[in-house]
Tab-separated table of C-alpha atoms in Angstrom:
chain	number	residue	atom	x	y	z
A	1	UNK	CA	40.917	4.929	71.113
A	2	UNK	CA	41.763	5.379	67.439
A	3	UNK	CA	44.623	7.715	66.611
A	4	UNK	CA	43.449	11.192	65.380
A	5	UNK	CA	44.176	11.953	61.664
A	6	UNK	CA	45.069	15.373	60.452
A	7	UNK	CA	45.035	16.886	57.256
A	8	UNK	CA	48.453	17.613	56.233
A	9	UNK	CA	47.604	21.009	54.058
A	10	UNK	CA	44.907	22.732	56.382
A	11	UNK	CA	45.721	20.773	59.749
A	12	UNK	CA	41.930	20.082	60.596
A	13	UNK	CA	41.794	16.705	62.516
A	14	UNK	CA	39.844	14.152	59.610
A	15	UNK	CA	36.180	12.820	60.809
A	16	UNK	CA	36.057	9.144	60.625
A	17	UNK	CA	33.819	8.726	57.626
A	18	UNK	CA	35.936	10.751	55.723
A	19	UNK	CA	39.127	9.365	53.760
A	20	UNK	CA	42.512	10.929	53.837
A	21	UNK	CA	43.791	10.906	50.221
A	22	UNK	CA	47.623	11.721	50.366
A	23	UNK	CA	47.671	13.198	53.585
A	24	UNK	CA	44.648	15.797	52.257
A	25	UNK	CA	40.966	15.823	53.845
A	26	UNK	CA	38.742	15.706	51.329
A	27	UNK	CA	38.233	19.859	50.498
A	28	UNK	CA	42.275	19.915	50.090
A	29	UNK	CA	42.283	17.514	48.243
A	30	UNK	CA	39.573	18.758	45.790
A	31	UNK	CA	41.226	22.553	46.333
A	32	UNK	CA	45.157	22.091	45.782
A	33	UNK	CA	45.713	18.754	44.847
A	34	UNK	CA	42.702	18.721	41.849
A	35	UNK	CA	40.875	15.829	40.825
A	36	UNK	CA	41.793	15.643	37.125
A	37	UNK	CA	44.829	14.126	36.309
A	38	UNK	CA	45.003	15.995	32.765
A	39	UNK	CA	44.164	18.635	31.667
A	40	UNK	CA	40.286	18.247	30.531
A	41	UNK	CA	40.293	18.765	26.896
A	42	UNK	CA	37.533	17.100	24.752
A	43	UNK	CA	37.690	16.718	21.284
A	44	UNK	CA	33.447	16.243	19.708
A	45	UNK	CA	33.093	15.300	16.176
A	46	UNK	CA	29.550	16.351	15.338
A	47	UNK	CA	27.371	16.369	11.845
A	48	UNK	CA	26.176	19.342	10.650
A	49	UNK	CA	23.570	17.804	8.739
A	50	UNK	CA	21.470	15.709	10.792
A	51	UNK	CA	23.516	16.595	14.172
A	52	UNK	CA	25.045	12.522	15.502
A	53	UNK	CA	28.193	12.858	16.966
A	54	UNK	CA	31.073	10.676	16.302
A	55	UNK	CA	32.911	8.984	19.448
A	56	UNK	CA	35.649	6.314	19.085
A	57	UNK	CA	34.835	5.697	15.854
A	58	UNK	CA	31.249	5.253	16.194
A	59	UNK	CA	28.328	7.939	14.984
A	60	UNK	CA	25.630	7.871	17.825
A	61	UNK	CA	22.253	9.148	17.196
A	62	UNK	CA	21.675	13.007	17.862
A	63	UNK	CA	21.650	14.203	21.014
A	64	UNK	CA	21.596	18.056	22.566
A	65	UNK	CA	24.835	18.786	22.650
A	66	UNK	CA	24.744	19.275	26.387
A	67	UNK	CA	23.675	15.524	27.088
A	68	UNK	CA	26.909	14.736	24.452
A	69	UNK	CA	29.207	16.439	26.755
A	70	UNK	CA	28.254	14.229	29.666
A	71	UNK	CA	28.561	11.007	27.942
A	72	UNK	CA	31.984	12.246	26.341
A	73	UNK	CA	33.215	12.776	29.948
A	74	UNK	CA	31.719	9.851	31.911
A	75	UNK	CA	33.367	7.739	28.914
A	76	UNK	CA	36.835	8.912	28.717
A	77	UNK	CA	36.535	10.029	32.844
A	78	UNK	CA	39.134	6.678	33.298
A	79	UNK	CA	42.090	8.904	31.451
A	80	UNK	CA	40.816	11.730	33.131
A	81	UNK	CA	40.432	11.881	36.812
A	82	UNK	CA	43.221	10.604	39.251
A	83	UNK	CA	42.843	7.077	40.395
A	84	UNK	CA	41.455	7.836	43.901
A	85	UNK	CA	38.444	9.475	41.816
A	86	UNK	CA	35.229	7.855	40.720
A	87	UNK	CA	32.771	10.202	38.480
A	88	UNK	CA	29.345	9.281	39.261
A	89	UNK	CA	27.409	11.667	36.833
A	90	UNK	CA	28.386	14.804	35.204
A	91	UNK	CA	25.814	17.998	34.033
A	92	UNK	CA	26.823	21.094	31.918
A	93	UNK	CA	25.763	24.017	34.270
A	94	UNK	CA	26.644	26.436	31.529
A	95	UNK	CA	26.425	27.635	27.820
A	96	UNK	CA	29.298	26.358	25.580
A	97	UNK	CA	31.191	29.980	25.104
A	98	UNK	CA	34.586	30.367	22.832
A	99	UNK	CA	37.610	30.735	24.386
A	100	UNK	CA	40.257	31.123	21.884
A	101	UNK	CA	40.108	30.595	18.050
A	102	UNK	CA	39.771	27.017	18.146
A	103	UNK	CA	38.450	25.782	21.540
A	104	UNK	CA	35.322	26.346	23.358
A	105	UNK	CA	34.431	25.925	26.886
A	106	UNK	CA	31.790	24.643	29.312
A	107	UNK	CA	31.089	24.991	32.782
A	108	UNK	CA	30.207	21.360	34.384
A	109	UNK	CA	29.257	20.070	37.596
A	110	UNK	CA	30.745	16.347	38.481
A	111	UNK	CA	29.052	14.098	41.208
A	112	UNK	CA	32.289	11.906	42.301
A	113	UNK	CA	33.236	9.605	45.056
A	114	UNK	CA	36.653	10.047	46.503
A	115	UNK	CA	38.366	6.973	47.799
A	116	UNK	CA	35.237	5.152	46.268
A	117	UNK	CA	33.420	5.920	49.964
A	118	UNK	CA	33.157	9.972	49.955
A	119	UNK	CA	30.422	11.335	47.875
A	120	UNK	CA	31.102	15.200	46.954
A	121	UNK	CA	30.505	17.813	43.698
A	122	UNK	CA	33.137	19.786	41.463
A	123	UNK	CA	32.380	22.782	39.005
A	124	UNK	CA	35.060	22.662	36.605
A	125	UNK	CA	35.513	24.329	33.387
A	126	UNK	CA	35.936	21.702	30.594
A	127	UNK	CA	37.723	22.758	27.156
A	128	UNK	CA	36.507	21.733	24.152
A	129	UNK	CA	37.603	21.361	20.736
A	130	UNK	CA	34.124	21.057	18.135
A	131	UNK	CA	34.763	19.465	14.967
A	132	UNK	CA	31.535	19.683	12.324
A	133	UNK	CA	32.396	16.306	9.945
A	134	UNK	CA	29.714	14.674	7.316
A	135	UNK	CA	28.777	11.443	8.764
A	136	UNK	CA	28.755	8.385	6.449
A	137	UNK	CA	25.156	8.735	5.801
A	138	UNK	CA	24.995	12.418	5.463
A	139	UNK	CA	27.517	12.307	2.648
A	140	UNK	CA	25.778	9.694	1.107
A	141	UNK	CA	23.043	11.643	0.647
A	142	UNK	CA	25.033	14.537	-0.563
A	143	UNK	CA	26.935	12.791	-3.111
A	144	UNK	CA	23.470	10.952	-3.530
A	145	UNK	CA	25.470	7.776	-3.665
A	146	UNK	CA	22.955	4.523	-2.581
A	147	UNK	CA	23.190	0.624	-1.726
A	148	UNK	CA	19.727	0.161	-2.798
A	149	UNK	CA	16.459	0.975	-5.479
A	150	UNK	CA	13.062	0.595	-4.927
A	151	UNK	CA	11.114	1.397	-7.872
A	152	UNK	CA	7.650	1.576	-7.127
A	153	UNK	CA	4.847	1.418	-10.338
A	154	UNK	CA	1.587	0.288	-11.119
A	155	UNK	CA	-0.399	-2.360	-13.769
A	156	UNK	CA	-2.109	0.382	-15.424
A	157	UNK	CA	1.610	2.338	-16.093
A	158	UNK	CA	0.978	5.471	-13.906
A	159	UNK	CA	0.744	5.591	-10.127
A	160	UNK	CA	-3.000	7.413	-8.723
A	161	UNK	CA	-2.342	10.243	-6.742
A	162	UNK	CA	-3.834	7.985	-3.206
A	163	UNK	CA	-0.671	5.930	-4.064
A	164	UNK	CA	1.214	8.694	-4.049
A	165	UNK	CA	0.286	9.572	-1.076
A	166	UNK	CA	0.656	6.159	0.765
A	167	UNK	CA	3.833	6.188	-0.302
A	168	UNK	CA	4.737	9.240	1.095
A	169	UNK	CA	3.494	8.298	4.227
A	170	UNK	CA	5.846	5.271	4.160
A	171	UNK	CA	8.407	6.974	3.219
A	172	UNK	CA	8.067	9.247	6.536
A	173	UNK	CA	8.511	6.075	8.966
A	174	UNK	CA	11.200	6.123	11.397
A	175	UNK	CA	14.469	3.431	10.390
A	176	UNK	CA	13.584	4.177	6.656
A	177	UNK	CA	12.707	8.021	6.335
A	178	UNK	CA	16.846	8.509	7.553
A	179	UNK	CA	17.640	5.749	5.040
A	180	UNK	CA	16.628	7.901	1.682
A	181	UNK	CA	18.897	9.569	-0.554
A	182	UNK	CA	16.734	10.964	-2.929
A	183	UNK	CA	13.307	10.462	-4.497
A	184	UNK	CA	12.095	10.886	-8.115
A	185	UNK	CA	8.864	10.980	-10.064
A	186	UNK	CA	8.059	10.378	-13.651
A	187	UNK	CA	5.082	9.359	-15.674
A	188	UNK	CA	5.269	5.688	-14.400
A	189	UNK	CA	6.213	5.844	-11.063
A	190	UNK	CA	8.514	6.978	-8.222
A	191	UNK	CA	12.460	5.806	-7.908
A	192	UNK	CA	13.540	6.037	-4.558
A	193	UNK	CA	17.494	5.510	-3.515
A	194	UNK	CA	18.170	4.158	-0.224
A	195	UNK	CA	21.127	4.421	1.872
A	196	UNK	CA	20.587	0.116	2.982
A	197	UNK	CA	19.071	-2.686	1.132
A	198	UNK	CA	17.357	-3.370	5.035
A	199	UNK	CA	15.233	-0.001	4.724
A	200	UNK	CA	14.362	-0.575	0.758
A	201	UNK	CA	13.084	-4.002	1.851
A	202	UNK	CA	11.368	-3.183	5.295
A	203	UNK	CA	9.809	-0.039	2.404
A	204	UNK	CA	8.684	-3.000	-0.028
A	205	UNK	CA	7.175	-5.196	2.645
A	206	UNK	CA	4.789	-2.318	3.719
A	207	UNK	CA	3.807	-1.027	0.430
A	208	UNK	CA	3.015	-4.683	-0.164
A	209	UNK	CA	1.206	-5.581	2.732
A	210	UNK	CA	-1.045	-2.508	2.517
A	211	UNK	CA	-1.803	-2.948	-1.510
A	212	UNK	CA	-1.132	-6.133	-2.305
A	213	UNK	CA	1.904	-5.406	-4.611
A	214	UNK	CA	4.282	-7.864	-6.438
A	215	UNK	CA	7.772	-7.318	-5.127
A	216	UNK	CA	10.955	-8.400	-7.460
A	217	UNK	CA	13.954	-8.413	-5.876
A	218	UNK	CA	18.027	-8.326	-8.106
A	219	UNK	CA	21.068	-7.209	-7.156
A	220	UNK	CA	23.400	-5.454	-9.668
A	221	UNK	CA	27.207	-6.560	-8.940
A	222	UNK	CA	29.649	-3.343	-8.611
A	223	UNK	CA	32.880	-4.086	-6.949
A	224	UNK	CA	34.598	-7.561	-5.655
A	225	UNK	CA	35.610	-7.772	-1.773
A	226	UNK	CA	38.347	-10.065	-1.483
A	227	UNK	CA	38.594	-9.700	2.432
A	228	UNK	CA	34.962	-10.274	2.779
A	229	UNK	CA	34.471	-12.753	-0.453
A	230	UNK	CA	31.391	-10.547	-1.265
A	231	UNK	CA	30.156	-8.577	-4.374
A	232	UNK	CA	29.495	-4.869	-3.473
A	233	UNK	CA	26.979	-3.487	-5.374
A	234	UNK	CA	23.183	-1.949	-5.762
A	235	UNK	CA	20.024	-4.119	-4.804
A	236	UNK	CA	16.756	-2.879	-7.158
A	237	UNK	CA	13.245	-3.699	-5.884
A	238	UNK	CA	10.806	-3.736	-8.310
A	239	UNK	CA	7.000	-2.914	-6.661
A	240	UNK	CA	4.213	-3.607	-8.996
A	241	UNK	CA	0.589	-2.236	-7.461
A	242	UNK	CA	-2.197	-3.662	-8.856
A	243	UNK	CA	-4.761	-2.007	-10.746
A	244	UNK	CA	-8.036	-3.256	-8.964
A	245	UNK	CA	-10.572	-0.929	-7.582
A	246	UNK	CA	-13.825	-1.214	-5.594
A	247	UNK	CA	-16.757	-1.419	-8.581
A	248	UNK	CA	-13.898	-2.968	-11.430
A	249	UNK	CA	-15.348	-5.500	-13.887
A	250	UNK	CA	-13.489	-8.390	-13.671
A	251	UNK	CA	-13.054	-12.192	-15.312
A	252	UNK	CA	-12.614	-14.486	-12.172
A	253	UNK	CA	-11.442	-17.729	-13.373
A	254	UNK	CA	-14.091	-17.609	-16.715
A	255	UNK	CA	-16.895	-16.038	-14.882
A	256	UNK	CA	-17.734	-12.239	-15.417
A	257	UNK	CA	-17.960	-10.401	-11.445
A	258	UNK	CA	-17.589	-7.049	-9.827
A	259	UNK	CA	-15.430	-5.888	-7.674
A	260	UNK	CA	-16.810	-5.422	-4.181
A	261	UNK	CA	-14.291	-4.265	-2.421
A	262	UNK	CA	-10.389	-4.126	-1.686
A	263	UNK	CA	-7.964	-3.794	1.372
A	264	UNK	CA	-5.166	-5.146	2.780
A	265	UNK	CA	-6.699	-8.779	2.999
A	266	UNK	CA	-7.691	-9.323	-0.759
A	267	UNK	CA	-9.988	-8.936	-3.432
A	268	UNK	CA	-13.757	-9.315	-2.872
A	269	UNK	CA	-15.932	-10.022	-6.010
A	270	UNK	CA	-19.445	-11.106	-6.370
A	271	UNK	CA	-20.151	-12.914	-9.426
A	272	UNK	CA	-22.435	-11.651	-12.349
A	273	UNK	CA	-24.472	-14.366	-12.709
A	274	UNK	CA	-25.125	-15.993	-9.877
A	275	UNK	CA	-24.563	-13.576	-6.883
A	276	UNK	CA	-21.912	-15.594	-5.515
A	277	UNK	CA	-19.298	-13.655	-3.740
A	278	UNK	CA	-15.867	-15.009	-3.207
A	279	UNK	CA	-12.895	-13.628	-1.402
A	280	UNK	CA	-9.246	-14.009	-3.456
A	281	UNK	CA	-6.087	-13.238	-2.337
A	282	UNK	CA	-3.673	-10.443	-4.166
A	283	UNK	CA	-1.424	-13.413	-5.584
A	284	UNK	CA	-4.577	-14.415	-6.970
A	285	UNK	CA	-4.392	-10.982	-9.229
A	286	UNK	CA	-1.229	-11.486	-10.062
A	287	UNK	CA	-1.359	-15.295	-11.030
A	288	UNK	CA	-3.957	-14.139	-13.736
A	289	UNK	CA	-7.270	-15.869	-11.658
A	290	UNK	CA	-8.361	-12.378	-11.421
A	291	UNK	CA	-8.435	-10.378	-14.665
A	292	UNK	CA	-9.730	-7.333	-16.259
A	293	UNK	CA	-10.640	-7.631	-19.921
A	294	UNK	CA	-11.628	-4.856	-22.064
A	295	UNK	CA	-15.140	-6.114	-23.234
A	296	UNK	CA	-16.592	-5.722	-19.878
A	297	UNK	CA	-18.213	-2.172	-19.710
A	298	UNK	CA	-20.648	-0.354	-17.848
A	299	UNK	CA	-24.045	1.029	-20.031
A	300	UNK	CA	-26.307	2.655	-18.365
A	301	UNK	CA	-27.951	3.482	-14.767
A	302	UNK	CA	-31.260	3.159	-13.307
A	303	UNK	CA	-33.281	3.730	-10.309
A	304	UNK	CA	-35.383	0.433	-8.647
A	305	UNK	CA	-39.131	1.618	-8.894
A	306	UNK	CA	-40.809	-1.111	-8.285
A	307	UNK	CA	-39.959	-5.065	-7.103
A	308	UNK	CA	-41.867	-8.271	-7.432
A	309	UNK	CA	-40.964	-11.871	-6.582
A	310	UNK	CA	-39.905	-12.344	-10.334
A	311	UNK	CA	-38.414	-8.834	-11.890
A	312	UNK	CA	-37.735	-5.437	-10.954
A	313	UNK	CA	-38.511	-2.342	-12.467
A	314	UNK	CA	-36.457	0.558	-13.438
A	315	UNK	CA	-36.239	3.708	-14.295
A	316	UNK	CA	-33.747	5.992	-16.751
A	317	UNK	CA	-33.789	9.332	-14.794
A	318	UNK	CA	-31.918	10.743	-18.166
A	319	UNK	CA	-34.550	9.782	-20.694
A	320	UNK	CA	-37.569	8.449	-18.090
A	321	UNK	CA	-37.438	4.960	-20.527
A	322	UNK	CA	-38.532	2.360	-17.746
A	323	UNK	CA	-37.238	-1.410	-18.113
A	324	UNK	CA	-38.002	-4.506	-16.685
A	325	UNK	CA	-35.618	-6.857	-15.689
A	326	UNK	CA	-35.786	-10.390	-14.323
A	327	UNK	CA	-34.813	-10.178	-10.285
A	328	UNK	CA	-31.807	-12.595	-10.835
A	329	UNK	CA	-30.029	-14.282	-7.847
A	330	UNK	CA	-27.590	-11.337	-7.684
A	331	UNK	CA	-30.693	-8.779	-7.321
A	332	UNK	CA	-32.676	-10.794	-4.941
A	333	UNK	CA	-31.627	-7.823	-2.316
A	334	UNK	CA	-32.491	-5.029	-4.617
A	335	UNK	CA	-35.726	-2.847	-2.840
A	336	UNK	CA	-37.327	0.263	-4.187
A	337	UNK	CA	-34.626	3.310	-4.346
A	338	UNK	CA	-31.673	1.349	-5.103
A	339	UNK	CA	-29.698	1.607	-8.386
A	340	UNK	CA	-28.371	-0.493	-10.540
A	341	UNK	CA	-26.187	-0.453	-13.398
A	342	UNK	CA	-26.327	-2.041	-17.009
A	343	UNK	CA	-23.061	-4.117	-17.618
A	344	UNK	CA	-22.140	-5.488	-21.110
A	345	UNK	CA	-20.001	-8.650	-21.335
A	346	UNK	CA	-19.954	-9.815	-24.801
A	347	UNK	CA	-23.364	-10.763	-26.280
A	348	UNK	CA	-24.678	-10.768	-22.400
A	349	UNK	CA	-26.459	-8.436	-20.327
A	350	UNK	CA	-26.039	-7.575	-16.600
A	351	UNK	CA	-27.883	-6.015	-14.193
A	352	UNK	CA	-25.626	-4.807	-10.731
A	353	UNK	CA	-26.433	-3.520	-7.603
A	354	UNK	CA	-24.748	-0.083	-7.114
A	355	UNK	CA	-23.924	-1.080	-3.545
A	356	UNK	CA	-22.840	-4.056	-1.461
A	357	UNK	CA	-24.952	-5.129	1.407
């Protein structure tokens, strides 16, 4: 028969699934003996600004500042509890209130196993001490100090207020929106600081992808790092939209065209003369295969009245003058109702379809 135990404080005989600790049962233990083996005092370092918190030496991402208590506890619980302890999970079971000039307090509730078998609960009070610090990124921003410059402009010198607005939208992405320092606007374009040369160029690579821009990339030397054998310094990227629109005349390798349409994929033109409609790609643009010269203009519009196998027949609503034209390759789609417009290119006359089919 196995020998009773007794609890050495209270004198209650101890149950065999529970462990005597010291010569305590379990409650005494908890009760006079105390499961903290300092005095719980916890000092949280959090930004004022954008609200991480700082822990041994490391900003973490914001949390409520109840869910930063409990991982402040379970990670310093090893200095804190007695050896015999184990925390399982902690939870704040109270508002933070002020206790003194410079500490506050908090109410917890700690899961714990004693003896590593015994599962049981503790309300304690926890002191604290709250520091409010800057993190490294929020004073960044407020000394609007940057690693990185994306400037962001456009062939024809201005930026179109859709552009604007794309860019805005990028801007608002999560892993780059926390990354910006400050944004400015002038005639030609936007300058946007960045806190990381990784955010300006995950910024540049979506811009691009979704116009088709040019992207330059140079780095400005500031400061030598002889421990690290690195330049410090300021990386620029230059993004260059291009100025092609849905309906643009354009020069496509020595042949007159119009634009048909534009997205993400490339340039879509269908050729003047013959119809033909090709797809390009935006490096195409910028290589000069794709161009937009000044003597190609738009005259006049008309209305489709009539159509035969060999011409069509419009109509100026403005001045009722009605013209026939030969139905070219381009217009062999053109029916009754559609309009076309009048395009000069040089000494040569065009006739194009308003619409794509």
């Amino acid at each position: 028969m196995p020998r009773e135990r007794y609890c050495i404080r209270c004198g209650r005989i101890v149950g065999e699934d529970e462990p005597l600790i010291n010569g305590l049962c379990p409650d005494c233990y908890i009760r006079y003996h105390g499961i903290f083996s300092t005095t719980p005092l916890l000092r949280i370092t959090i930004c004022p600004r954008c609200g991480s918190w700082l822990y041994r030496g490391v900003w973490n991402d914001p949390l409520p500042i109840e869910e930063v208590i409990r991982r402040v506890i379970l990670g310093e619980s090893h200095r804190l509890l007695y050896r015999d302890v184990t925390l399982l999970d902690v939870e704040a079971i109270s508002p933070i209130y002020k206790i003194n000039e410079s500490q506050h307090a908090v109410k917890v509730k700690l899961h714990i196993l004693l003896a590593e078998t015994y599962p049981a609960e503790v309300e304690e009070e926890v002191k604290l001490v709250l520091e409010h610090k800057l993190c490294p990124r929020c004073l960044s921003i407020a000394g609007k100090t940057h690693k990185a410059l994306v400037q962001i402009r456009s062939s024809r010198g201005y930026l179109e207020e859709d552009e604007k607005r794309l860019v805005e939208k990028v801007l608002g992405e999560p892993g780059i929106a926390e990354e910006v320092v400050e944004v400015k606007e002038d005639k030609h374009g936007l300058d946007i600081k960045m806190l990381s040369s990784v955010a300006a160029r995950r910024l540049s690579t979506i811009i691009s992808r979704e116009t088709g821009a040019k992207v330059t990339e140079s780095f400005k030397p500031t400061k030598y790092q002889p421990d690290k054998g690195s330049w410090k310094g300021i990386t620029t990227l230059s993004v260059r939209l291009p100025d092609i629109h849905e309906r643009d005349l354009v020069e496509v390798e020595g042949e007159p065209a119009v634009v048909r349409r534009v997205d993400r994929h490339g340039i879509y033109v269908e050729k003047l003369g013959s119809g033909e409609r090709e797809h390009y790609r935006h490096e195409d643009y910028w290589r000069g295969r794709i161009k937009k010269p000044g003597y190609m203009v738009y005259e006049r519009e008309y209305e489709v009245i009539a159509v035969d196998k060999s011409s069509i027949y419009l109509l100026d609503e403005e001045t009722g003058e009605m013209v026939e034209y030969p139905r070219t390759e381009g217009l062999k789609n053109v029916k009754v109702g559609d309009h076309v417009s009048r395009v000069r290119v040089k000494d040569k006359t065009y006739m194009v379809k308003e619409q794509s089919d």
